[in-house]
XYZ file of C-alpha atoms in Angstrom:
612
model
C 38.924 123.716 111.637
C 41.444 126.062 113.284
C 43.100 123.090 114.969
C 43.407 121.256 111.637
C 44.955 124.314 110.020
C 47.416 124.594 112.891
C 48.421 120.932 112.581
C 48.922 121.239 108.817
C 50.947 124.427 109.227
C 53.067 122.849 111.943
C 53.721 119.779 109.780
C 54.691 121.956 106.808
C 57.035 123.993 109.005
C 58.608 120.824 110.395
C 59.164 119.370 106.931
C 60.752 122.572 105.648
C 62.852 122.951 108.788
C 63.948 119.322 108.694
C 64.849 119.634 105.014
C 67.042 122.617 105.767
C 68.836 120.780 108.566
C 69.475 117.621 106.589
C 70.601 119.261 103.372
C 74.304 119.769 102.808
C 74.269 119.821 98.995
C 75.620 123.153 97.658
C 72.700 123.299 95.231
C 70.225 123.387 98.123
C 71.858 126.238 99.978
C 72.556 124.251 103.174
C 71.544 125.627 106.582
C 69.139 128.566 106.302
C 71.300 130.514 108.791
C 74.382 129.899 106.670
C 74.764 132.333 103.725
C 76.866 129.715 101.947
C 80.089 131.724 101.948
C 82.613 133.513 104.107
C 84.986 136.335 103.148
C 88.511 137.073 104.312
C 90.029 140.120 102.652
C 89.488 139.719 98.907
C 89.016 135.927 99.107
C 85.686 134.124 99.462
C 85.174 130.519 100.537
C 81.921 129.189 99.037
C 79.868 126.141 100.015
C 76.502 126.665 98.279
C 74.992 127.615 94.953
C 73.386 130.719 96.469
C 76.707 131.628 98.045
C 78.444 131.472 94.671
C 75.812 133.737 93.111
C 76.231 136.193 95.983
C 80.027 136.504 95.921
C 80.077 136.871 92.131
C 78.171 140.147 92.640
C 80.856 141.578 94.933
C 83.421 143.580 92.953
C 85.864 143.460 95.879
C 86.245 139.680 95.670
C 89.295 138.614 93.656
C 89.512 134.925 94.600
C 86.727 132.359 95.045
C 87.434 128.932 96.546
C 84.635 126.390 96.024
C 83.953 123.598 98.493
C 83.256 120.121 97.113
C 79.749 119.577 95.696
C 77.378 120.265 92.800
C 76.648 123.888 91.868
C 73.670 123.362 89.583
C 72.807 126.942 88.622
C 73.905 129.261 85.829
C 76.522 131.780 86.978
C 77.796 135.062 85.513
C 81.405 136.090 86.105
C 81.191 139.877 85.704
C 84.386 140.759 87.583
C 88.020 139.738 87.031
C 88.191 136.879 89.506
C 90.040 133.588 90.007
C 87.710 130.644 90.735
C 89.212 127.385 91.977
C 87.608 124.235 93.317
C 88.290 121.435 95.724
C 88.145 117.859 94.472
C 84.562 117.003 93.515
C 83.395 120.478 92.448
C 80.942 120.390 89.526
C 79.332 123.490 87.992
C 76.378 123.362 85.620
C 76.859 126.535 83.571
C 79.476 129.291 83.858
C 79.599 132.406 81.675
C 82.789 134.478 81.812
C 81.986 138.118 81.012
C 85.168 139.831 82.194
C 88.729 139.833 80.887
C 91.391 138.693 83.349
C 89.270 135.875 84.799
C 90.660 132.438 85.610
C 89.049 129.104 86.482
C 90.985 126.118 87.789
C 90.594 122.641 89.290
C 86.871 122.166 88.681
C 84.429 120.297 86.462
C 81.700 122.017 84.460
C 79.050 121.017 81.960
C 79.220 124.298 80.045
C 81.728 127.131 80.150
C 81.371 130.126 77.846
C 83.840 132.950 77.291
C 81.294 135.545 76.193
C 81.539 138.445 73.764
C 81.723 140.766 76.805
C 85.366 139.716 77.233
C 86.001 141.610 73.997
C 89.634 141.301 72.911
C 90.677 140.447 76.463
C 91.873 137.174 77.933
C 91.031 134.406 80.382
C 92.704 131.242 81.645
C 91.437 127.692 82.126
C 93.701 125.393 84.137
C 93.238 121.773 85.227
C 89.516 121.833 84.405
C 87.351 118.944 83.236
C 84.731 120.405 80.875
C 82.010 118.854 78.767
C 81.550 121.863 76.470
C 83.576 125.037 76.020
C 82.306 127.944 73.907
C 84.598 130.832 72.981
C 82.726 133.948 71.845
C 85.256 136.473 73.137
C 88.982 137.055 73.416
C 91.866 138.546 71.467
C 95.355 137.722 70.237
C 96.586 136.704 73.712
C 93.237 135.335 74.594
C 92.052 132.005 75.899
C 94.748 129.895 77.523
C 94.019 126.230 78.331
C 96.678 124.482 80.380
C 97.532 121.832 82.956
C 95.613 118.564 82.693
C 92.486 120.199 81.275
C 90.080 118.120 79.194
C 87.083 118.949 77.007
C 85.168 115.719 76.513
C 82.487 117.169 74.238
C 82.948 120.165 71.943
C 85.054 123.287 71.970
C 83.259 125.851 69.795
C 85.322 128.855 68.689
C 83.126 131.602 67.226
C 85.199 134.766 67.842
C 87.101 136.198 64.898
C 90.888 136.578 65.346
C 90.918 135.002 68.791
C 93.992 132.942 69.708
C 93.333 129.755 71.640
C 96.608 128.700 73.234
C 96.857 125.151 74.523
C 99.421 123.314 76.583
C 100.712 120.009 75.181
C 99.216 118.141 78.172
C 95.545 118.963 77.512
C 92.992 116.847 75.619
C 90.060 118.087 73.537
C 87.695 115.637 71.878
C 86.418 117.907 69.117
C 86.686 121.539 68.056
C 84.256 123.377 65.787
C 85.684 126.591 64.341
C 83.164 129.028 62.831
C 85.395 132.096 62.408
C 88.999 132.699 61.358
C 91.166 132.241 64.468
C 94.439 130.718 65.654
C 94.938 127.391 67.426
C 98.429 127.371 68.938
C 100.436 125.031 71.172
C 101.774 126.962 74.178
C 104.952 124.999 74.818
C 107.567 123.541 72.483
C 107.286 119.983 73.780
C 107.419 117.357 71.034
C 104.321 115.186 71.381
C 102.797 112.353 69.386
C 99.330 112.272 70.955
C 96.832 114.851 69.653
C 95.846 117.948 71.606
C 92.573 118.000 69.638
C 91.255 114.786 68.110
C 89.125 116.368 65.388
C 89.222 119.988 64.222
C 86.180 120.885 62.107
C 86.462 124.107 60.114
C 83.042 125.528 59.311
C 83.965 129.162 58.666
C 80.637 130.952 58.261
C 81.964 134.092 56.562
C 85.340 135.559 55.752
C 86.629 139.063 55.094
C 89.170 139.637 52.361
C 92.623 139.011 53.789
C 91.453 137.129 56.884
C 93.835 134.383 57.929
C 93.961 131.533 60.404
C 96.802 129.357 61.630
C 96.554 125.842 63.066
C 99.758 124.929 64.870
C 98.842 121.971 67.051
C 98.909 118.179 66.893
C 95.593 116.656 65.794
C 94.170 113.428 64.430
C 92.058 115.071 61.735
C 91.425 118.507 60.314
C 88.114 118.475 58.453
C 87.426 121.388 56.120
C 83.630 121.694 55.941
C 83.390 125.301 54.780
C 86.167 127.783 54.015
C 85.336 131.007 52.114
C 87.816 131.961 49.404
C 88.616 135.211 51.251
C 89.972 133.277 54.260
C 93.415 131.684 54.105
C 93.912 128.602 56.277
C 97.530 127.743 57.049
C 98.457 124.451 58.653
C 101.818 124.592 60.420
C 101.406 121.758 62.939
C 100.967 117.999 62.633
C 97.890 116.028 61.652
C 97.196 112.484 60.551
C 94.589 113.576 58.035
C 93.744 116.804 56.229
C 90.261 116.015 54.934
C 88.623 118.395 52.487
C 84.886 117.670 52.709
C 83.204 121.008 51.872
C 79.640 119.867 52.514
C 78.711 123.468 53.436
C 80.701 125.303 50.758
C 79.041 128.083 48.751
C 78.987 127.654 44.985
C 82.075 129.049 43.262
C 84.058 129.444 46.508
C 87.502 127.826 46.122
C 89.139 127.298 49.543
C 92.606 128.732 50.160
C 94.557 125.980 51.965
C 98.293 126.048 52.704
C 100.376 123.230 54.173
C 103.327 125.264 55.482
C 107.025 124.341 55.721
C 106.784 123.218 59.353
C 103.680 121.079 58.797
C 103.584 117.298 58.635
C 100.494 115.582 57.229
C 100.094 111.836 56.872
C 97.273 111.896 54.299
C 95.547 114.588 52.258
C 92.083 113.487 51.138
C 89.342 115.290 49.225
C 85.800 113.960 48.986
C 84.462 117.361 47.916
C 82.095 117.928 45.014
C 83.662 121.316 44.324
C 87.063 122.650 43.272
C 89.916 122.375 45.781
C 93.282 124.167 45.539
C 96.048 123.276 48.015
C 99.508 124.818 48.208
C 102.003 122.429 49.783
C 105.499 123.340 50.984
C 105.453 121.006 53.986
C 105.580 117.220 54.245
C 102.924 114.720 53.153
C 104.243 111.399 54.405
C 101.741 108.975 52.855
C 99.517 110.021 49.944
C 97.226 112.600 48.366
C 93.914 111.243 47.080
C 90.478 112.412 45.938
C 87.168 110.890 44.943
C 87.138 113.296 41.992
C 90.722 113.900 40.947
C 89.669 116.452 38.337
C 88.467 118.795 41.111
C 91.674 118.950 43.147
C 94.786 120.929 42.283
C 98.002 120.792 44.287
C 100.820 123.275 43.971
C 103.393 122.066 43.096
C 101.906 119.224 41.054
C 104.204 116.716 42.731
C 105.028 116.739 46.453
C 107.977 114.527 47.293
C 107.200 112.511 44.200
C 103.540 112.144 45.167
C 100.684 113.105 42.861
C 96.925 112.951 43.343
C 95.569 109.400 43.367
C 92.044 108.232 42.604
C 90.182 107.224 45.782
C 87.122 105.020 46.315
C 85.083 104.182 49.376
C 86.869 100.837 49.556
C 90.262 102.530 49.725
C 89.460 104.148 53.084
C 89.690 102.423 56.437
C 86.597 102.163 58.635
C 88.137 104.765 60.957
C 88.621 107.233 58.092
C 85.081 106.636 56.821
C 83.768 107.265 60.324
C 85.556 110.595 60.409
C 83.965 111.582 57.093
C 80.563 110.422 58.319
C 81.033 112.375 61.539
C 81.160 115.566 59.509
C 78.520 114.561 56.974
C 75.795 112.854 58.981
C 74.400 115.721 61.114
C 73.332 117.755 58.113
C 71.914 114.817 56.193
C 70.108 113.239 59.158
C 69.306 116.019 61.622
C 68.695 118.554 58.870
C 66.273 116.311 56.994
C 63.386 116.747 59.466
C 63.682 113.117 60.509
C 64.628 114.249 63.990
C 62.002 116.564 65.632
C 64.491 119.148 66.903
C 66.038 122.406 65.750
C 69.527 121.605 64.500
C 71.854 124.626 64.399
C 74.058 123.405 61.588
C 76.647 126.186 61.784
C 77.317 125.534 65.472
C 76.632 121.787 65.745
C 74.040 122.356 68.458
C 70.569 120.954 69.066
C 67.584 122.847 70.474
C 64.516 120.926 71.680
C 61.509 123.301 71.576
C 58.855 123.520 74.295
C 56.289 121.726 72.135
C 58.386 118.558 71.761
C 57.583 115.948 74.417
C 59.551 113.106 72.892
C 62.094 112.507 70.170
C 62.633 109.507 67.944
C 66.346 109.079 67.482
C 67.599 108.181 63.994
C 69.393 104.843 64.270
C 71.114 104.402 60.907
C 72.189 106.076 57.685
C 74.193 105.328 54.545
C 77.240 107.167 53.269
C 79.688 106.347 50.473
C 77.908 103.021 49.941
C 78.516 102.028 53.555
C 75.951 101.486 56.320
C 76.348 103.216 59.668
C 74.438 102.736 62.923
C 73.810 105.341 65.636
C 73.308 104.802 69.374
C 72.281 107.789 71.497
C 73.138 108.592 75.114
C 71.943 111.556 77.180
C 74.060 113.105 79.917
C 70.923 113.770 82.001
C 68.050 111.320 81.630
C 65.836 113.361 83.954
C 65.724 115.978 81.162
C 66.118 113.825 78.031
C 66.059 110.059 78.386
C 67.958 107.570 76.257
C 64.582 106.390 74.965
C 63.691 109.938 73.843
C 61.335 111.200 76.578
C 61.680 114.961 77.178
C 60.980 116.765 80.450
C 60.900 120.560 80.178
C 61.547 122.952 83.038
C 58.453 124.819 84.272
C 60.576 127.864 85.124
C 60.095 130.233 82.197
C 63.698 131.469 81.982
C 65.477 128.185 82.817
C 66.973 126.393 79.819
C 68.256 122.888 80.578
C 71.689 122.322 79.038
C 72.746 118.727 78.470
C 75.033 116.751 76.187
C 73.627 114.280 73.676
C 76.155 111.755 72.401
C 75.740 109.901 69.112
C 77.881 106.771 68.916
C 78.396 106.087 65.202
C 79.567 102.620 64.189
C 80.814 101.120 60.944
C 81.878 97.496 60.855
C 83.979 97.020 64.013
C 84.951 100.688 64.454
C 82.991 103.411 66.241
C 83.335 107.068 67.182
C 81.368 109.479 69.396
C 79.924 112.830 68.376
C 78.721 115.071 71.213
C 76.046 117.710 70.651
C 75.458 120.537 73.097
C 71.695 120.355 73.562
C 69.359 123.044 74.906
C 65.966 121.880 76.197
C 63.641 124.875 76.225
C 61.305 125.494 79.199
C 57.552 125.081 79.024
C 55.649 128.227 78.120
C 53.210 129.121 80.885
C 50.335 131.520 80.383
C 47.161 132.405 82.263
C 44.077 133.718 80.495
C 40.783 134.895 82.005
C 37.585 134.892 79.943
C 34.338 136.460 81.213
C 30.969 135.831 79.567
C 28.641 138.831 79.878
C 25.454 136.759 79.658
C 26.436 134.720 82.695
C 28.523 136.087 85.603
C 30.855 133.123 85.574
C 34.616 133.513 85.196
C 36.855 130.712 84.033
C 40.609 130.792 84.596
C 42.718 128.312 82.663
C 46.409 127.645 83.239
C 47.915 125.785 80.310
C 51.295 124.087 79.951
C 52.094 123.548 76.312
C 53.967 120.461 75.223
C 53.815 118.215 72.210
C 50.154 117.482 71.386
C 49.278 117.428 75.082
C 47.385 120.201 76.859
C 46.594 120.004 80.558
C 43.902 122.467 81.644
C 42.680 123.270 85.149
C 39.254 124.944 85.078
C 37.608 126.710 88.028
C 33.977 127.832 87.811
C 31.632 129.610 90.213
C 30.788 127.341 93.187
C 27.062 127.342 92.334
C 27.672 125.565 89.037
C 29.369 122.248 88.327
C 30.400 121.605 84.737
C 32.100 118.461 83.463
C 33.315 118.176 79.880
C 34.843 115.082 78.314
C 38.645 115.573 78.037
C 38.676 115.171 74.266
C 36.509 118.220 73.642
C 37.600 121.851 73.395
C 34.145 123.209 74.305
C 33.430 124.470 77.826
C 29.714 124.788 78.653
C 28.352 127.153 81.283
C 24.950 126.778 83.036
C 22.913 129.788 84.164
C 20.728 128.094 86.813
C 22.308 128.796 90.190
C 20.437 126.032 92.065
C 21.067 123.089 89.784
C 24.113 120.808 89.652
C 24.415 119.532 86.093
C 26.803 117.216 84.268
C 26.869 118.118 80.583
C 28.255 115.754 77.959
C 29.727 117.392 74.828
C 26.681 116.399 72.750
C 24.098 117.582 75.314
C 22.570 121.052 75.172
C 19.658 120.800 77.669
C 19.181 119.060 81.001
C 15.705 118.669 82.549
C 15.215 118.128 86.288
C 11.802 117.102 87.678
C 10.991 117.726 91.356
C 7.899 116.156 92.982
C 6.510 117.594 96.248
C 3.823 115.741 98.323
C 1.668 118.029 100.501
C 0.104 116.727 103.771
C -3.310 116.831 102.112
C -2.068 114.189 99.641
C -2.349 116.708 96.844
C 0.462 116.134 94.393
C 1.962 118.913 92.329
C 4.655 118.532 89.715
C 7.193 121.201 88.858
C 9.492 120.970 85.862
C 12.663 123.064 85.767
C 14.570 123.432 82.490
C 18.266 124.422 82.555
C 19.332 126.227 79.391
C 22.916 126.596 78.193
C 23.539 130.268 77.471
C 27.209 130.345 76.443
C 29.912 128.135 74.987
C 33.246 128.776 73.314
C 36.091 127.040 71.568
C 39.369 128.621 72.682
C 42.761 127.938 71.106
C 45.862 129.757 72.311
C 49.002 129.530 70.203
C 51.849 129.700 72.713
C 54.670 128.478 70.534
C 56.853 131.364 69.427
C 57.692 130.949 65.723
C 61.276 129.936 65.073
C 61.988 133.128 63.127
C 60.895 135.371 66.001
C 63.544 137.761 67.277
C 63.334 140.557 69.806
C 66.419 142.742 69.997
C 67.041 144.258 73.446
C 70.000 146.337 72.307
C 73.213 146.795 74.330
C 73.214 146.326 78.124
C 76.082 145.071 80.327
C 73.658 143.287 82.691
C 74.850 145.164 85.794
C 73.260 147.926 87.931
C 74.990 149.564 90.916
C 72.488 150.107 93.738
C 74.846 152.365 95.705
C 75.011 154.745 92.747
C 71.265 154.350 92.082
C 72.010 153.357 88.513
C 69.128 152.928 86.126
C 68.806 151.710 82.576
C 66.214 152.181 79.869
C 65.772 149.057 77.786
C 64.100 149.178 74.403
C 62.874 146.011 72.737
C 62.361 145.995 68.987
C 60.139 143.723 66.954
C 58.962 144.954 63.573
C 55.202 145.521 63.338
C 54.535 144.494 66.946
C 51.040 145.518 68.080
C 51.333 145.465 71.890
C 53.865 144.879 74.658
C 53.906 143.322 78.140
C 56.808 143.398 80.623
C 57.548 140.990 83.492
C 60.152 141.125 86.285
C 60.974 137.710 87.766
C 57.723 136.470 86.257
C 55.531 139.200 87.794
C 53.561 141.406 85.412
C 54.650 145.071 85.525
C 51.472 147.128 85.492
C 51.309 150.217 83.300
C 54.244 149.262 81.052
C 52.638 148.836 77.642
C 55.270 150.325 75.347
C 58.360 148.735 73.835
C 60.679 150.411 76.369
C 61.014 150.292 80.125
C 63.238 151.967 82.730
C 64.674 149.785 85.498
C 65.946 151.658 88.584
C 68.298 149.852 90.967
C 67.214 152.002 93.945
C 63.840 150.230 94.039
C 65.349 146.733 93.903
C 67.174 144.493 96.365
C 70.599 143.022 95.681
C 70.537 139.904 93.535
C 69.794 138.564 90.079
C 66.681 139.477 88.118
C 65.041 138.227 84.952
C 63.361 140.859 82.785
C 61.141 139.434 80.088
C 58.984 140.992 77.423
C 56.093 139.612 75.421
C 55.106 141.250 72.149
C 52.149 140.464 69.924
C 52.378 140.528 66.156
C 49.432 139.372 64.056
C 47.936 138.104 67.346
C 50.906 135.748 67.838
C 52.979 136.150 71.038
C 56.751 136.577 70.760
C 58.919 136.597 73.863
C 62.490 137.171 74.993
C 64.286 137.797 78.270
C 67.550 139.046 79.731
C 69.132 138.596 83.145
C 70.839 141.353 85.127
C 72.401 141.786 88.558
C 71.935 144.525 91.145
C 75.172 144.923 93.123
C 76.855 147.335 95.511
């Protein structure tokens, strides 16, 4: 037995050791003796995912040079640092938390300028991004230059931020949810758009708030624009399309086509009143499905007045643009697609209890038929056929892009959704029956209508239950091995013993079931559950022995549990906890809390770094 254990241990060691030698992928960490980075002065050269996480914690590092490879983690930029990459650098998720940061010459699936940047600034140069989210920045804020491209969505959610773009960049689509400014950096005359489609979905507006769009675009689609917010167009666009599918009742949008603006077509398909002031140039025509709902000031612009439009008067390309703005709410918001669709932000969330999705394949709009083909950026997480694979790491959310190719007649256009696939919820529960000293531990992964349960019972008892039943049956006889079907309550075993004197005696032993239970655990946090952690900058200085007290709030919560990196913290049963850096090693930590309200578990987590 000892020899077998030694052989198994030696084989395991060899496999691990061999894996470390062979691996050169940055995501794997490379050689175990190699920390994945080297430092010269204030500059770090990084070759692994772990190395990148490590140098981002060092406040003395000002420049980070990434070696070619995939960096598949999620990284926090908490210091003002310049990150540049060699050819072939790809980052999964990068969150910029500090003003003065710069990224250049790399590819990334998701980049977010977070609210921690405040009214500061950051620069993006020669980067190839799938999604860019701007939640922070000020008037001199986010600068995008060089040959940068955003192939999916650029979401701008920060009020009054200025996004300044060089004439050489390309952005597929921009969703604007707060009054901001989109400005071309240089004065180069260009004909190709900087942003193909700008979608204005302004969630709320303060009186006097104003936004300026001074770029070249194919289309500017007005989905929602509160009356308190003035939108001024001073650049060039092929189509100003007033759609207003999200407009509040009685809200008349305030739209201005300024002197310097040039618009090919102004079109309204809105079902509500539209008022447009025009001092710039409309080179083709002004039209509306309902002419009585649109007012232009002056009434004639270069001799042009409002014309009556019909579905037949629009090209397939123009109809596709309308459908692009209309279809998510009508299709994804109609519960035909088993996901959470965040309408305001054009994002999809796939909950932990969804194991597969059925993609909608068609819809009708303006008496035209449209088809939809779906493509996932990562089929190991979400396949093109709709199969979902959730991470089993509680705090790891898989971010992918889901592309809907919408076609009408011979024309087609792509719409890219940033998609978050939530991790499986893992819980362990122990139930002890007093009448029988048998303990059962069940570990359950919850997914859509599928529950996998591993059950361990005392070694003196063997219990088998058909997989379709939710009843576990426990046997009190410690000398009998019994298989119990769900419909069976008693098993009788007869033992016959023959004595040498040929006298036969018969003994009958009856095994009686003394305990059974139906157990259902609801692990799916309701969609309206929120736990507010309050303000915390996600950094603790170990040298200074910094500590922080974190208070979680959930109205009417009955009990609390805290976990650090997945390990239960004993003795912490209140809604607040103090974390002391002196007791922790350097690195990143995940602090999670579980609260119970009406016997339903709610959970949330935050990540923080311990640095020097």
